[in-house]
PDB file of C-alpha atoms in Angstrom:
ATOM      1  CA  UNK A  29      92.169 171.441  83.484  1.00 58.00           C
ATOM      2  CA  UNK A  30      89.402 169.650  85.490  1.00 65.00           C
ATOM      3  CA  UNK A  31      88.773 167.640  82.377  1.00 64.00           C
ATOM      4  CA  UNK A  32      92.740 166.776  82.478  1.00 60.00           C
ATOM      5  CA  UNK A  33      92.276 165.696  86.234  1.00 55.00           C
ATOM      6  CA  UNK A  34      89.495 163.359  85.315  1.00 53.00           C
ATOM      7  CA  UNK A  35      90.994 161.772  82.497  1.00 53.00           C
ATOM      8  CA  UNK A  36      94.325 161.273  84.726  1.00 56.00           C
ATOM      9  CA  UNK A  37      92.118 159.761  87.433  1.00 56.00           C
ATOM     10  CA  UNK A  38      90.392 157.468  84.655  1.00 55.00           C
ATOM     11  CA  UNK A  39      93.856 156.482  83.147  1.00 55.00           C
ATOM     12  CA  UNK A  40      95.178 155.421  86.773  1.00 54.00           C
ATOM     13  CA  UNK A  41      91.923 153.478  87.657  1.00 54.00           C
ATOM     14  CA  UNK A  42      92.591 151.720  84.315  1.00 56.00           C
ATOM     15  CA  UNK A  43      96.069 150.983  85.096  1.00 54.00           C
ATOM     16  CA  UNK A  44      95.384 149.660  88.435  1.00 53.00           C
ATOM     17  CA  UNK A  45      92.332 147.569  87.126  1.00 55.00           C
ATOM     18  CA  UNK A  46      94.624 145.993  84.508  1.00 53.00           C
ATOM     19  CA  UNK A  47      97.471 145.210  86.862  1.00 55.00           C
ATOM     20  CA  UNK A  48      95.031 143.296  89.288  1.00 55.00           C
ATOM     21  CA  UNK A  49      93.229 141.529  86.342  1.00 60.00           C
ATOM     22  CA  UNK A  50      96.592 140.602  85.068  1.00 56.00           C
ATOM     23  CA  UNK A  51      97.656 138.643  88.281  1.00 57.00           C
ATOM     24  CA  UNK A  52      97.538 134.760  88.434  1.00 57.00           C
ATOM     25  CA  UNK A  53      97.980 133.154  91.512  1.00 61.00           C
ATOM     26  CA  UNK A  54     101.278 131.433  92.087  1.00 68.00           C
ATOM     27  CA  UNK A  55     101.079 127.541  91.192  1.00 69.00           C
ATOM     28  CA  UNK A  56     102.433 125.588  94.091  1.00 65.00           C
ATOM     29  CA  UNK A  57     105.654 124.265  93.789  1.00 73.00           C
ATOM     30  CA  UNK A  58     104.871 120.894  95.517  1.00 75.00           C
ATOM     31  CA  UNK A  59     101.674 118.801  95.719  1.00 81.00           C
ATOM     32  CA  UNK A  60      99.073 120.160  98.150  1.00 78.00           C
ATOM     33  CA  UNK A  61      96.642 117.498  97.978  1.00 85.00           C
ATOM     34  CA  UNK A  62      93.994 119.900  98.813  1.00 86.00           C
ATOM     35  CA  UNK A  63      90.254 119.601  97.582  1.00 87.00           C
ATOM     36  CA  UNK A  64      90.283 123.046  96.741  1.00 87.00           C
ATOM     37  CA  UNK A  65      93.422 122.822  94.518  1.00 86.00           C
ATOM     38  CA  UNK A  66      93.157 122.715  90.786  1.00 86.00           C
ATOM     39  CA  UNK A  67      96.793 122.342  89.776  1.00 85.00           C
ATOM     40  CA  UNK A  68      98.683 118.964  89.329  1.00 87.00           C
ATOM     41  CA  UNK A  69      99.260 118.097  93.008  1.00 88.00           C
ATOM     42  CA  UNK A  70      95.820 118.966  94.193  1.00 87.00           C
ATOM     43  CA  UNK A  71      92.761 116.765  94.835  1.00 90.00           C
ATOM     44  CA  UNK A  72      89.899 118.995  93.403  1.00 90.00           C
ATOM     45  CA  UNK A  73      89.078 116.653  90.428  1.00 91.00           C
ATOM     46  CA  UNK A  74      88.635 113.736  93.004  1.00 88.00           C
ATOM     47  CA  UNK A  75      86.494 115.662  95.258  1.00 91.00           C
ATOM     48  CA  UNK A  76      84.355 116.691  92.174  1.00 91.00           C
ATOM     49  CA  UNK A  77      84.201 113.003  91.038  1.00 91.00           C
ATOM     50  CA  UNK A  78      83.186 111.963  94.280  1.00 91.00           C
ATOM     51  CA  UNK A  79      80.393 114.307  94.523  1.00 92.00           C
ATOM     52  CA  UNK A  80      79.434 113.727  90.934  1.00 94.00           C
ATOM     53  CA  UNK A  81      79.158 109.776  91.761  1.00 93.00           C
ATOM     54  CA  UNK A  82      76.675 110.596  94.415  1.00 93.00           C
ATOM     55  CA  UNK A  83      78.970 110.630  97.524  1.00 91.00           C
ATOM     56  CA  UNK A  84      78.113 113.249 100.084  1.00 90.00           C
ATOM     57  CA  UNK A  85      81.493 115.369 100.499  1.00 90.00           C
ATOM     58  CA  UNK A  86      82.194 118.288 102.391  1.00 89.00           C
ATOM     59  CA  UNK A  87      85.571 119.839 103.520  1.00 88.00           C
ATOM     60  CA  UNK A  88      86.439 119.599 106.833  1.00 87.00           C
ATOM     61  CA  UNK A  89      88.621 122.481 108.149  1.00 82.00           C
ATOM     62  CA  UNK A  90      88.520 122.443 111.856  1.00 83.00           C
ATOM     63  CA  UNK A  91      90.547 121.039 114.736  1.00 83.00           C
ATOM     64  CA  UNK A  92      90.192 117.160 114.836  1.00 86.00           C
ATOM     65  CA  UNK A  93      88.549 117.770 118.379  1.00 85.00           C
ATOM     66  CA  UNK A  94      85.602 118.791 116.291  1.00 86.00           C
ATOM     67  CA  UNK A  95      85.085 115.441 114.648  1.00 89.00           C
ATOM     68  CA  UNK A  96      83.182 113.782 117.810  1.00 87.00           C
ATOM     69  CA  UNK A  97      80.202 115.921 117.258  1.00 86.00           C
ATOM     70  CA  UNK A  98      80.350 116.759 113.511  1.00 88.00           C
ATOM     71  CA  UNK A  99      78.377 113.878 112.228  1.00 89.00           C
ATOM     72  CA  UNK A 100      80.992 112.743 109.985  1.00 90.00           C
ATOM     73  CA  UNK A 101      81.325 109.288 109.524  1.00 93.00           C
ATOM     74  CA  UNK A 102      84.335 109.158 107.025  1.00 93.00           C
ATOM     75  CA  UNK A 103      87.267 111.304 106.933  1.00 92.00           C
ATOM     76  CA  UNK A 104      89.635 111.369 103.928  1.00 93.00           C
ATOM     77  CA  UNK A 105      92.989 112.488 105.156  1.00 91.00           C
ATOM     78  CA  UNK A 106      96.003 113.490 102.858  1.00 89.00           C
ATOM     79  CA  UNK A 107      98.988 115.702 103.904  1.00 87.00           C
ATOM     80  CA  UNK A 108     100.930 118.088 101.595  1.00 87.00           C
ATOM     81  CA  UNK A 109     104.277 117.200 100.184  1.00 82.00           C
ATOM     82  CA  UNK A 110     105.746 119.992 102.149  1.00 80.00           C
ATOM     83  CA  UNK A 111     104.598 121.433 105.686  1.00 74.00           C
ATOM     84  CA  UNK A 112     101.766 120.486 107.589  1.00 71.00           C
ATOM     85  CA  UNK A 113      99.810 121.590 110.678  1.00 73.00           C
ATOM     86  CA  UNK A 114      99.598 118.626 112.642  1.00 81.00           C
ATOM     87  CA  UNK A 115     100.360 117.985 116.471  1.00 84.00           C
ATOM     88  CA  UNK A 116      99.621 115.459 118.830  1.00 85.00           C
ATOM     89  CA  UNK A 117      96.494 116.891 120.023  1.00 88.00           C
ATOM     90  CA  UNK A 118      95.187 116.395 116.538  1.00 88.00           C
ATOM     91  CA  UNK A 119      96.443 112.926 116.362  1.00 89.00           C
ATOM     92  CA  UNK A 120      94.963 112.013 119.791  1.00 89.00           C
ATOM     93  CA  UNK A 121      91.636 113.296 118.683  1.00 91.00           C
ATOM     94  CA  UNK A 122      91.518 111.580 115.430  1.00 92.00           C
ATOM     95  CA  UNK A 123      92.245 108.255 117.206  1.00 92.00           C
ATOM     96  CA  UNK A 124      89.716 108.823 119.521  1.00 93.00           C
ATOM     97  CA  UNK A 125      87.173 109.693 116.836  1.00 94.00           C
ATOM     98  CA  UNK A 126      88.200 106.265 115.054  1.00 95.00           C
ATOM     99  CA  UNK A 127      87.969 104.147 118.163  1.00 94.00           C
ATOM    100  CA  UNK A 128      84.519 105.465 118.802  1.00 94.00           C
ATOM    101  CA  UNK A 129      83.187 104.344 115.274  1.00 96.00           C
ATOM    102  CA  UNK A 130      84.614 106.567 112.743  1.00 95.00           C
ATOM    103  CA  UNK A 131      86.115 105.386 109.161  1.00 95.00           C
ATOM    104  CA  UNK A 132      89.303 107.181 108.302  1.00 94.00           C
ATOM    105  CA  UNK A 133      90.900 106.911 104.698  1.00 94.00           C
ATOM    106  CA  UNK A 134      94.620 107.742 105.395  1.00 94.00           C
ATOM    107  CA  UNK A 135      96.358 108.524 102.122  1.00 93.00           C
ATOM    108  CA  UNK A 136     100.229 108.285 102.151  1.00 90.00           C
ATOM    109  CA  UNK A 137     102.386 109.487 104.587  1.00 87.00           C
ATOM    110  CA  UNK A 138     101.075 111.081 107.661  1.00 84.00           C
ATOM    111  CA  UNK A 139     103.581 113.328 109.815  1.00 82.00           C
ATOM    112  CA  UNK A 140     104.944 112.131 112.973  1.00 81.00           C
ATOM    113  CA  UNK A 141     103.993 114.092 116.356  1.00 80.00           C
ATOM    114  CA  UNK A 142     105.669 114.067 119.893  1.00 76.00           C
ATOM    115  CA  UNK A 143     102.839 111.303 120.824  1.00 68.00           C
ATOM    116  CA  UNK A 144     103.556 108.775 118.031  1.00 67.00           C
ATOM    117  CA  UNK A 145     103.676 105.286 119.775  1.00 66.00           C
ATOM    118  CA  UNK A 146     104.482 102.323 117.745  1.00 65.00           C
ATOM    119  CA  UNK A 147     102.073 100.371 119.730  1.00 74.00           C
ATOM    120  CA  UNK A 148      99.109 102.263 118.229  1.00 77.00           C
ATOM    121  CA  UNK A 149     100.503 101.715 114.656  1.00 86.00           C
ATOM    122  CA  UNK A 150      99.109  98.811 112.609  1.00 90.00           C
ATOM    123  CA  UNK A 151     101.114  99.492 109.258  1.00 91.00           C
ATOM    124  CA  UNK A 152     104.323 101.516 108.107  1.00 90.00           C
ATOM    125  CA  UNK A 153     105.240 102.871 104.904  1.00 90.00           C
ATOM    126  CA  UNK A 154     108.347 101.363 103.227  1.00 91.00           C
ATOM    127  CA  UNK A 155     110.012 101.982 100.090  1.00 91.00           C
ATOM    128  CA  UNK A 156     110.231  99.273  97.706  1.00 87.00           C
ATOM    129  CA  UNK A 157     111.371  98.611  93.993  1.00 81.00           C
ATOM    130  CA  UNK A 158     108.363  99.478  91.999  1.00 78.00           C
ATOM    131  CA  UNK A 159     106.730  96.489  90.477  1.00 76.00           C
ATOM    132  CA  UNK A 160     104.363  95.937  87.644  1.00 80.00           C
ATOM    133  CA  UNK A 161     103.323  92.509  88.882  1.00 87.00           C
ATOM    134  CA  UNK A 162      99.823  91.547  88.536  1.00 90.00           C
ATOM    135  CA  UNK A 163      97.494  92.870  91.427  1.00 92.00           C
ATOM    136  CA  UNK A 164      95.944  90.915  94.258  1.00 93.00           C
ATOM    137  CA  UNK A 165      93.576  91.520  97.142  1.00 94.00           C
ATOM    138  CA  UNK A 166      89.813  91.684  97.720  1.00 94.00           C
ATOM    139  CA  UNK A 167      89.414  95.161  95.645  1.00 93.00           C
ATOM    140  CA  UNK A 168      91.408  93.974  92.737  1.00 92.00           C
ATOM    141  CA  UNK A 169      88.382  93.462  90.929  1.00 92.00           C
ATOM    142  CA  UNK A 170      87.310  97.060  91.410  1.00 91.00           C
ATOM    143  CA  UNK A 171      90.506  98.374  89.772  1.00 88.00           C
ATOM    144  CA  UNK A 172      90.993  98.090  85.974  1.00 78.00           C
ATOM    145  CA  UNK A 173      94.599  98.989  85.963  1.00 82.00           C
ATOM    146  CA  UNK A 174      96.881 100.784  88.153  1.00 84.00           C
ATOM    147  CA  UNK A 175      99.954 102.063  85.860  1.00 79.00           C
ATOM    148  CA  UNK A 176     101.638 104.537  88.405  1.00 81.00           C
ATOM    149  CA  UNK A 177     102.166 102.565  91.870  1.00 87.00           C
ATOM    150  CA  UNK A 178     105.222 104.563  93.291  1.00 87.00           C
ATOM    151  CA  UNK A 179     107.546 102.874  95.372  1.00 89.00           C
ATOM    152  CA  UNK A 180     105.912 102.956  98.980  1.00 92.00           C
ATOM    153  CA  UNK A 181     104.294  99.947 100.400  1.00 94.00           C
ATOM    154  CA  UNK A 182     102.338  99.230 103.398  1.00 95.00           C
ATOM    155  CA  UNK A 183     103.987  96.586 105.717  1.00 93.00           C
ATOM    156  CA  UNK A 184     102.328  95.343 109.115  1.00 93.00           C
ATOM    157  CA  UNK A 185     103.707  96.528 112.246  1.00 91.00           C
ATOM    158  CA  UNK A 186     105.113  93.799 114.456  1.00 91.00           C
ATOM    159  CA  UNK A 187     102.638  91.613 115.925  1.00 91.00           C
ATOM    160  CA  UNK A 188      99.726  93.286 113.903  1.00 93.00           C
ATOM    161  CA  UNK A 189      97.553  92.290 110.955  1.00 94.00           C
ATOM    162  CA  UNK A 190      95.674  94.039 108.060  1.00 96.00           C
ATOM    163  CA  UNK A 191      93.605  93.223 105.107  1.00 97.00           C
ATOM    164  CA  UNK A 192      95.236  93.899 101.850  1.00 96.00           C
ATOM    165  CA  UNK A 193      92.615  95.295  99.624  1.00 96.00           C
ATOM    166  CA  UNK A 194      95.080  95.895  96.782  1.00 95.00           C
ATOM    167  CA  UNK A 195      98.926  94.799  96.526  1.00 93.00           C
ATOM    168  CA  UNK A 196     101.382  93.648  94.091  1.00 92.00           C
ATOM    169  CA  UNK A 197     104.639  91.593  94.652  1.00 92.00           C
ATOM    170  CA  UNK A 198     106.357  94.649  96.337  1.00 91.00           C
ATOM    171  CA  UNK A 199     103.532  94.894  99.008  1.00 92.00           C
ATOM    172  CA  UNK A 200     100.234  96.343  99.877  1.00 95.00           C
ATOM    173  CA  UNK A 201      99.109  99.617  98.329  1.00 95.00           C
ATOM    174  CA  UNK A 202      95.748  99.549 100.059  1.00 95.00           C
ATOM    175  CA  UNK A 203      94.952  98.097 103.215  1.00 97.00           C
ATOM    176  CA  UNK A 204      91.963  97.991 105.958  1.00 97.00           C
ATOM    177  CA  UNK A 205      91.871  97.220 109.430  1.00 96.00           C
ATOM    178  CA  UNK A 206      89.746  97.682 112.593  1.00 96.00           C
ATOM    179  CA  UNK A 207      90.619 100.380 115.090  1.00 95.00           C
ATOM    180  CA  UNK A 208      88.250 100.022 118.371  1.00 94.00           C
ATOM    181  CA  UNK A 209      84.914 100.175 116.819  1.00 96.00           C
ATOM    182  CA  UNK A 210      86.153 102.112 113.935  1.00 96.00           C
ATOM    183  CA  UNK A 211      88.127 101.322 110.547  1.00 97.00           C
ATOM    184  CA  UNK A 212      91.205 102.591 109.004  1.00 96.00           C
ATOM    185  CA  UNK A 213      91.561 102.371 105.228  1.00 96.00           C
ATOM    186  CA  UNK A 214      95.158 103.023 104.452  1.00 95.00           C
ATOM    187  CA  UNK A 215      96.512 103.991 100.842  1.00 94.00           C
ATOM    188  CA  UNK A 216     100.384 103.834 100.228  1.00 93.00           C
ATOM    189  CA  UNK A 217     100.545 106.658  97.945  1.00 90.00           C
ATOM    190  CA  UNK A 218      98.960 109.952  97.789  1.00 88.00           C
ATOM    191  CA  UNK A 219      99.844 110.754  94.407  1.00 87.00           C
ATOM    192  CA  UNK A 220      97.268 108.350  92.887  1.00 86.00           C
ATOM    193  CA  UNK A 221      94.514 111.081  93.616  1.00 87.00           C
ATOM    194  CA  UNK A 222      96.404 114.058  92.414  1.00 89.00           C
ATOM    195  CA  UNK A 223      94.783 115.922  89.607  1.00 87.00           C
ATOM    196  CA  UNK A 224      97.424 115.182  87.291  1.00 86.00           C
TER     197      UNK A 224
END
């Protein structure tokens, strides 16, 4: 009888172990753009590429208030296609950090907040017909080709100017502008850096 109980317990443990080992995490249904995501819509490959090329990379997982004393000089920011944890306090802290000398690489669409003010915006995303025209701008010698450009282009806000780093006939794909003592590099499409 005791031997039967031990065998039954071992069989139960084996069933539980097999069921736990067989579970695979569910693939996200939309692009997360997370540097930890190996799926098509993640940024893990880009994160690894930067590290392999000698760029010091680290994941920033704190409120943007923490940027002021973090020692970070460049922040790459890309929001997921669906859902985000972003509010007016985060936006204000981020803007303060950039004005103080930080460099922001702002990729794709940034969700709006209750503190959004067009007076602070230098560029907006607009949808245009996609273009396969020749690239122009100061960074075009760094890009051999850009086959998937998407329909979004960066356009200047009224009475604002930016430097076009990469663009085509449809508009700007990558821009740069000063913001206080800091700098913003804006990229129209967040899809360009996804694992896929």
